[in-house]
PDB file of C-alpha atoms in Angstrom:
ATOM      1  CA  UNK F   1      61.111 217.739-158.103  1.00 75.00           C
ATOM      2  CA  UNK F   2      57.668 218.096-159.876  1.00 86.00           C
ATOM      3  CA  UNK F   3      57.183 221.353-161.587  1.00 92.00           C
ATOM      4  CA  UNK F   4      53.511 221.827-160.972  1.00 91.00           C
ATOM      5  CA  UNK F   5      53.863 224.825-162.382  1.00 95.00           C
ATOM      6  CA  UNK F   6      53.312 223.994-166.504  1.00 95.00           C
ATOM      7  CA  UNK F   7      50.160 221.942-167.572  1.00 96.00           C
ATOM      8  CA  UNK F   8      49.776 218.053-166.677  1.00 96.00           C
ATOM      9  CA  UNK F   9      50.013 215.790-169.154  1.00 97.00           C
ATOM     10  CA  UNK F  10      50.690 211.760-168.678  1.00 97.00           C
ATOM     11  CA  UNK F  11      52.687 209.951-171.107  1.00 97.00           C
ATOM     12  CA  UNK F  12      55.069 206.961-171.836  1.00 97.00           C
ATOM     13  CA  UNK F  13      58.404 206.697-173.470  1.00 97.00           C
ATOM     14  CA  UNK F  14      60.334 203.998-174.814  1.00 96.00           C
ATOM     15  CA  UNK F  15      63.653 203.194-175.551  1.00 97.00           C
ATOM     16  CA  UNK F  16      64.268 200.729-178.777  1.00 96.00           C
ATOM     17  CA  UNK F  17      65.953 197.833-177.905  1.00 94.00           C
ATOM     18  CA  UNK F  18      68.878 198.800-180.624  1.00 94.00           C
ATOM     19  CA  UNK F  19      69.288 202.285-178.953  1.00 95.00           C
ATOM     20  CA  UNK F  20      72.923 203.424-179.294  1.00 94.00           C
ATOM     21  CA  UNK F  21      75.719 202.498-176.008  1.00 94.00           C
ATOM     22  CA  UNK F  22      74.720 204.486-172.631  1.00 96.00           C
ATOM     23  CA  UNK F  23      77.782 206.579-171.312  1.00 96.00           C
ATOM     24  CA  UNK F  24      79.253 205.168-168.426  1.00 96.00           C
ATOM     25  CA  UNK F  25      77.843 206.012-165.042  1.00 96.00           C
ATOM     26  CA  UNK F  26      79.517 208.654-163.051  1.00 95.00           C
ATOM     27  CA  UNK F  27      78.967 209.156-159.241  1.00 98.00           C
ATOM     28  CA  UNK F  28      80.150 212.465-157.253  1.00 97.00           C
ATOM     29  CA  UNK F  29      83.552 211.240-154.826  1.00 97.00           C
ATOM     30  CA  UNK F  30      81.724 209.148-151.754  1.00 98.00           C
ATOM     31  CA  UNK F  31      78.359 208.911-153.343  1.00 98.00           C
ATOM     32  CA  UNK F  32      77.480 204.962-153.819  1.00 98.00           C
ATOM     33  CA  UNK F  33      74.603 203.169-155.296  1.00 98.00           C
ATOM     34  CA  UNK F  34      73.402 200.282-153.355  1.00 98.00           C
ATOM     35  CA  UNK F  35      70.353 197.587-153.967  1.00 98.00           C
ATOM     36  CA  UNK F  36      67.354 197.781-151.845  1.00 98.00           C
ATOM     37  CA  UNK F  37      67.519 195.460-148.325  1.00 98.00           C
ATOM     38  CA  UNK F  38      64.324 195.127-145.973  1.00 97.00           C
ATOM     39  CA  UNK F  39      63.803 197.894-144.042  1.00 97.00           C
ATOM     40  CA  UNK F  40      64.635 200.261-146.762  1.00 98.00           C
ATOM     41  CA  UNK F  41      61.075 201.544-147.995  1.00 98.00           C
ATOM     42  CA  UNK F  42      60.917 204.196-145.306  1.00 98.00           C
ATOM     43  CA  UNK F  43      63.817 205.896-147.697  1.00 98.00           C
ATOM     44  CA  UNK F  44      61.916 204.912-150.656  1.00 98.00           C
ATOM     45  CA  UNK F  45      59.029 206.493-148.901  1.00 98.00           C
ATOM     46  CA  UNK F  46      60.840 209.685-147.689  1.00 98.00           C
ATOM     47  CA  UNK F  47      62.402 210.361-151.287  1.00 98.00           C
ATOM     48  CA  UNK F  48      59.289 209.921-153.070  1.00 97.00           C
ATOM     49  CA  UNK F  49      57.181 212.274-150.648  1.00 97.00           C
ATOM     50  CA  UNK F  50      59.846 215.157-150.565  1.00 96.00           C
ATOM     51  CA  UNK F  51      59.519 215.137-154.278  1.00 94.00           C
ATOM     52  CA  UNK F  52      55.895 215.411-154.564  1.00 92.00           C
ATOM     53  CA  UNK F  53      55.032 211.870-156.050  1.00 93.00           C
ATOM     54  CA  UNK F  54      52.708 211.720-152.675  1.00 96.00           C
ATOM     55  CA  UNK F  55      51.379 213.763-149.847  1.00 96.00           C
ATOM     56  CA  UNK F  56      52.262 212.140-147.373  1.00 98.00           C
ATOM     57  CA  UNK F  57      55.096 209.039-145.767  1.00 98.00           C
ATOM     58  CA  UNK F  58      52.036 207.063-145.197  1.00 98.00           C
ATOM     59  CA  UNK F  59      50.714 207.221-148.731  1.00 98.00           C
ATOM     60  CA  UNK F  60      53.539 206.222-150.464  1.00 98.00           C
ATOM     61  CA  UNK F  61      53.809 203.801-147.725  1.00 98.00           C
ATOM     62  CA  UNK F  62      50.107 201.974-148.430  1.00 98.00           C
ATOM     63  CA  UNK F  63      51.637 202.187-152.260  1.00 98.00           C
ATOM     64  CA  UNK F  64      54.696 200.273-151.338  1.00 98.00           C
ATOM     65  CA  UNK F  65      52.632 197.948-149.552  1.00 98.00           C
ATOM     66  CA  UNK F  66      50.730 196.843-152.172  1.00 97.00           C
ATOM     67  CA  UNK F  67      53.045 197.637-154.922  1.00 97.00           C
ATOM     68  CA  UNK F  68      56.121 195.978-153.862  1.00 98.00           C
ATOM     69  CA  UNK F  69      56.004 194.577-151.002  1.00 97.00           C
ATOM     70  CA  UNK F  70      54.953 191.064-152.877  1.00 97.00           C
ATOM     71  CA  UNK F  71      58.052 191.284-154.392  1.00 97.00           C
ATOM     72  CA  UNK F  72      60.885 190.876-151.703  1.00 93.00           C
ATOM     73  CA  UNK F  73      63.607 188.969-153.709  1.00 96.00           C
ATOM     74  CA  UNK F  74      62.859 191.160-156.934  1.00 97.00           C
ATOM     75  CA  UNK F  75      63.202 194.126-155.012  1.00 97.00           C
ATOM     76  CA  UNK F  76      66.402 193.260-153.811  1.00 98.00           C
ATOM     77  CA  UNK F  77      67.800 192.809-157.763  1.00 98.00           C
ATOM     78  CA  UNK F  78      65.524 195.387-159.232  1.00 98.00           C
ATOM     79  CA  UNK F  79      65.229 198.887-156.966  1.00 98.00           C
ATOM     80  CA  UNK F  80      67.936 201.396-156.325  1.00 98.00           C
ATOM     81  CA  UNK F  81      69.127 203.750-154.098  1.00 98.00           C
ATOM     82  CA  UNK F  82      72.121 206.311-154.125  1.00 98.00           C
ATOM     83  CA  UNK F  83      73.829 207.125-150.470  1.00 98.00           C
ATOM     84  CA  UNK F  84      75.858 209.934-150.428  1.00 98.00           C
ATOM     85  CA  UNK F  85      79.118 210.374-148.466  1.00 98.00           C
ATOM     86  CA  UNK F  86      77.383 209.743-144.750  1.00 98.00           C
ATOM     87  CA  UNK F  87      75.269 207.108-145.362  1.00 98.00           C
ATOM     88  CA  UNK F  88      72.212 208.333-146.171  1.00 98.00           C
ATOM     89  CA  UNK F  89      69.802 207.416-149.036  1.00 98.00           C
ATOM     90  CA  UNK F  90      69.570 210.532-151.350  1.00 98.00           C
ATOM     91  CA  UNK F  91      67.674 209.169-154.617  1.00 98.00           C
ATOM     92  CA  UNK F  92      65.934 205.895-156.332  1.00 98.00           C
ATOM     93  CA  UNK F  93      65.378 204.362-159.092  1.00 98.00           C
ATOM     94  CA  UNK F  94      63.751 201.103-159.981  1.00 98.00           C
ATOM     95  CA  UNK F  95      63.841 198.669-162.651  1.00 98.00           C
ATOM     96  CA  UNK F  96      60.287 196.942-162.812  1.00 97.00           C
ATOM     97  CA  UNK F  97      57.733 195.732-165.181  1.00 95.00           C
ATOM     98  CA  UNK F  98      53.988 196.581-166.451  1.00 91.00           C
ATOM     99  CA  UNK F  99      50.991 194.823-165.807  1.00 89.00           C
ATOM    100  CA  UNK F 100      51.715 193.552-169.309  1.00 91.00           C
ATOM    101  CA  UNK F 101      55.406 192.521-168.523  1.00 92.00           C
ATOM    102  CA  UNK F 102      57.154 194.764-170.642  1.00 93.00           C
ATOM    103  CA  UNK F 103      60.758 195.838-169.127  1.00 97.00           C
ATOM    104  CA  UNK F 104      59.583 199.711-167.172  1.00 97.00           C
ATOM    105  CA  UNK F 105      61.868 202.094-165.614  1.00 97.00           C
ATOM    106  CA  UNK F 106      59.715 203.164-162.041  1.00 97.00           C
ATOM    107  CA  UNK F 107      59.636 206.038-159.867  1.00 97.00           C
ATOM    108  CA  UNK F 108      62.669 207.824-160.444  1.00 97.00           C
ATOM    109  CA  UNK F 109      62.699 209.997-157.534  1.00 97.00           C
ATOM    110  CA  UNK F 110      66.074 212.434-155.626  1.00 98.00           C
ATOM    111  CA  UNK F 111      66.125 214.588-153.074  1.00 98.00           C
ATOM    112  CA  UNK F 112      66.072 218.489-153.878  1.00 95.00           C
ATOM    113  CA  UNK F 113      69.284 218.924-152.057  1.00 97.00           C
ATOM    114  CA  UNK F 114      70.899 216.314-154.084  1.00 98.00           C
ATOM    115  CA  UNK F 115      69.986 217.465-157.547  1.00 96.00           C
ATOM    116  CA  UNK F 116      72.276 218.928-160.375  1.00 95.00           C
ATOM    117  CA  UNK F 117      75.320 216.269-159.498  1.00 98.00           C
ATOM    118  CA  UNK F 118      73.997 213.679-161.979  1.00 97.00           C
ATOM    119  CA  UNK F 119      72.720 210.773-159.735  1.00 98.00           C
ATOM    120  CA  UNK F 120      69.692 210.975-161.619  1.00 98.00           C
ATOM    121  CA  UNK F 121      71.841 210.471-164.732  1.00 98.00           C
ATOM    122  CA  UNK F 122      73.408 207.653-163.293  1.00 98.00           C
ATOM    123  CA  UNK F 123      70.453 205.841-161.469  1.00 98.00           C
ATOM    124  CA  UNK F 124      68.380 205.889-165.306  1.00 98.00           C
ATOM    125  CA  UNK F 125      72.000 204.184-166.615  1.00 98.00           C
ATOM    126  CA  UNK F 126      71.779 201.458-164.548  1.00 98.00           C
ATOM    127  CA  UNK F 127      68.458 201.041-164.814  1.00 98.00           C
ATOM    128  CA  UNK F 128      68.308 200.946-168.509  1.00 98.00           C
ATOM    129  CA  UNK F 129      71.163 198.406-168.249  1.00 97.00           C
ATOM    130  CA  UNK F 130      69.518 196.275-165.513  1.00 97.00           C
ATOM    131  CA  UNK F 131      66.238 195.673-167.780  1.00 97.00           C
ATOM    132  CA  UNK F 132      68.252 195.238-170.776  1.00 95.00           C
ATOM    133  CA  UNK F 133      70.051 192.813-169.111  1.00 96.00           C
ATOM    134  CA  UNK F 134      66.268 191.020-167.828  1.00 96.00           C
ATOM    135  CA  UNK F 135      64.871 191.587-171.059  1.00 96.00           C
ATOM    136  CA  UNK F 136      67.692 191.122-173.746  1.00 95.00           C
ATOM    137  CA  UNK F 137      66.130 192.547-176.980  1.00 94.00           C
ATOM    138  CA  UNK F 138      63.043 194.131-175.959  1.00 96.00           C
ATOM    139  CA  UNK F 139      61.921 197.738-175.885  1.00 96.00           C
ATOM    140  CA  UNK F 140      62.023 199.662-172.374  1.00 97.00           C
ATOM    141  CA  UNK F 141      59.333 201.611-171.116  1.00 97.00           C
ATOM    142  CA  UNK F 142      58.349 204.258-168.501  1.00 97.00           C
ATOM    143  CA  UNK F 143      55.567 206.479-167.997  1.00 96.00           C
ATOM    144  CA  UNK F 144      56.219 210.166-166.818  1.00 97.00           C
ATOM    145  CA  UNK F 145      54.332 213.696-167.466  1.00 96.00           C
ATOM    146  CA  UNK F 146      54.769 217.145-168.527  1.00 97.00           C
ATOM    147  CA  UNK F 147      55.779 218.051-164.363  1.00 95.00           C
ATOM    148  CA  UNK F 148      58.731 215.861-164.590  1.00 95.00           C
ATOM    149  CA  UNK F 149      60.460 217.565-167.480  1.00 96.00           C
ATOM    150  CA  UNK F 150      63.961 218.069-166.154  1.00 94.00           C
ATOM    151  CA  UNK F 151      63.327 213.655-166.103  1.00 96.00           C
ATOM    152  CA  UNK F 152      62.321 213.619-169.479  1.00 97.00           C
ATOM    153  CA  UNK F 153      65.264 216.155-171.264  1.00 96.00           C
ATOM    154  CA  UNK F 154      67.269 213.321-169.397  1.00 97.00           C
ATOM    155  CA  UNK F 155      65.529 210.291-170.911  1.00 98.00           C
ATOM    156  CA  UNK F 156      65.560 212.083-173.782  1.00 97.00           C
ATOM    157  CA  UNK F 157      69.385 212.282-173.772  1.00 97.00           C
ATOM    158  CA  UNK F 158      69.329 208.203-173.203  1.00 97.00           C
ATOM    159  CA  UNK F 159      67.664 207.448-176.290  1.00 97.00           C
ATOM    160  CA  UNK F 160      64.205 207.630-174.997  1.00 98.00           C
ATOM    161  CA  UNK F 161      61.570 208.918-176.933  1.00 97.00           C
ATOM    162  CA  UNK F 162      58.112 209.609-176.296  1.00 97.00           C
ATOM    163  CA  UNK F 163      55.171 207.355-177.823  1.00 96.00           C
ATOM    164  CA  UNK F 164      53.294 209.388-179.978  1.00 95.00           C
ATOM    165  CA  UNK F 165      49.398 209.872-178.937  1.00 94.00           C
ATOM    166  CA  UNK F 166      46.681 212.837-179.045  1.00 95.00           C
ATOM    167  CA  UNK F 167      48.751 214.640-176.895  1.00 96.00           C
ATOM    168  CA  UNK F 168      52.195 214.848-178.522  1.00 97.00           C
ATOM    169  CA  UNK F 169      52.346 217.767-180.132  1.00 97.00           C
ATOM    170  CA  UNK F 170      50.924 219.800-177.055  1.00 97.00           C
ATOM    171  CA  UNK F 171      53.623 217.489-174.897  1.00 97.00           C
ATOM    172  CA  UNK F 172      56.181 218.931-176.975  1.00 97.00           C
ATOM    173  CA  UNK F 173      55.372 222.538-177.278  1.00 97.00           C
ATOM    174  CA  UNK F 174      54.911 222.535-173.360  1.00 96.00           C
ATOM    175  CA  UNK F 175      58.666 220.699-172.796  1.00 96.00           C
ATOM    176  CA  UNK F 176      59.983 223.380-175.978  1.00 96.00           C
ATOM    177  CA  UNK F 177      58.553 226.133-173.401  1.00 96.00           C
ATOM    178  CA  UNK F 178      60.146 225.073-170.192  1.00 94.00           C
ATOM    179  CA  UNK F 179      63.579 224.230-171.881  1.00 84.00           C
TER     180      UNK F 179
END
């Protein structure tokens, strides 16, 4: 969930190509992560508005529209979801690109309920492995801010670090505060 509660601040991080081995993923008993399948971005769209990424289901709907929607087949090898033990889809991740078409790790996103049992640990692991696997020796990328911090100590246990800009030191005082 977005802490809207410390300043905003975009930024990107990156993980080097060379970074060090990712641990190996670790789901709760009956949780399961599954590939997306039409019909699924009304969960994509639920998640992501329960966590504050958008106002409303119809918002991040119109974003999905345009955003992914053009992209069928690579949505079905490239965006994740985590069910837990009844079926229903709890948290996302996606493996995507930039309008550049460097490998970017997009919209990590799971529900309130379903935080603190590491599916958000284990949703950025297979993501990071998915786009190393699409783009052998190149550099990952996401972008994030300073309301998604409990994301970023995560990345930042991956082997992500953030790019350095204007902003950097305040980024780190304000993530040194909230830790």
């Amino acid at each position: 969930m977005l802490d809207k509660s410390v300043p905003f601040i975009p930024f990107a991080m990156f993980r080097p190509s060379n970074a060090p081995s990712l641990p190996t993923i670790q789901l709760p008993k009956g949780y399961r992560m599954v590939f997306y399948q039409p019909g699924d971005e009304k969960d994509w769209c639920r998640i992501e508005t329960a966590v504050l990424e958008f106002d409303t289901e119809q918002t991040a709907a119109d974003y999905f529209q345009r955003s992914f929607m053009p992209y069928q087949e690579e949505l079905k090898r490239r965006m994740l979801f985590i069910e837990n033990p009844q079926g229903n889809k709890v948290a996302t991740f996606t493996a995507w690109w930039t309008e550049e078409n460097e490998p970017r790790l997009h919209w990590l996103a799971v529900l309130t309920e379903e935080q603190k049992k590491g599916l958000a640990k284990a949703l950025t692991i297979r993501v990071t492995e998915l786009l190393h696997r699409y783009y052998p020796d190149r550099d990952l990328y996401l972008s994030t801010q300073t309301w998604s911090h409990h994301a970023v100590k995560l990345y930042r246990k991956l082997n992500y670090d953030i790019l350095q800009d204007q902003n950097y030191q305040r980024i780190l005082n304000i993530l040194a505060a909230v830790d």
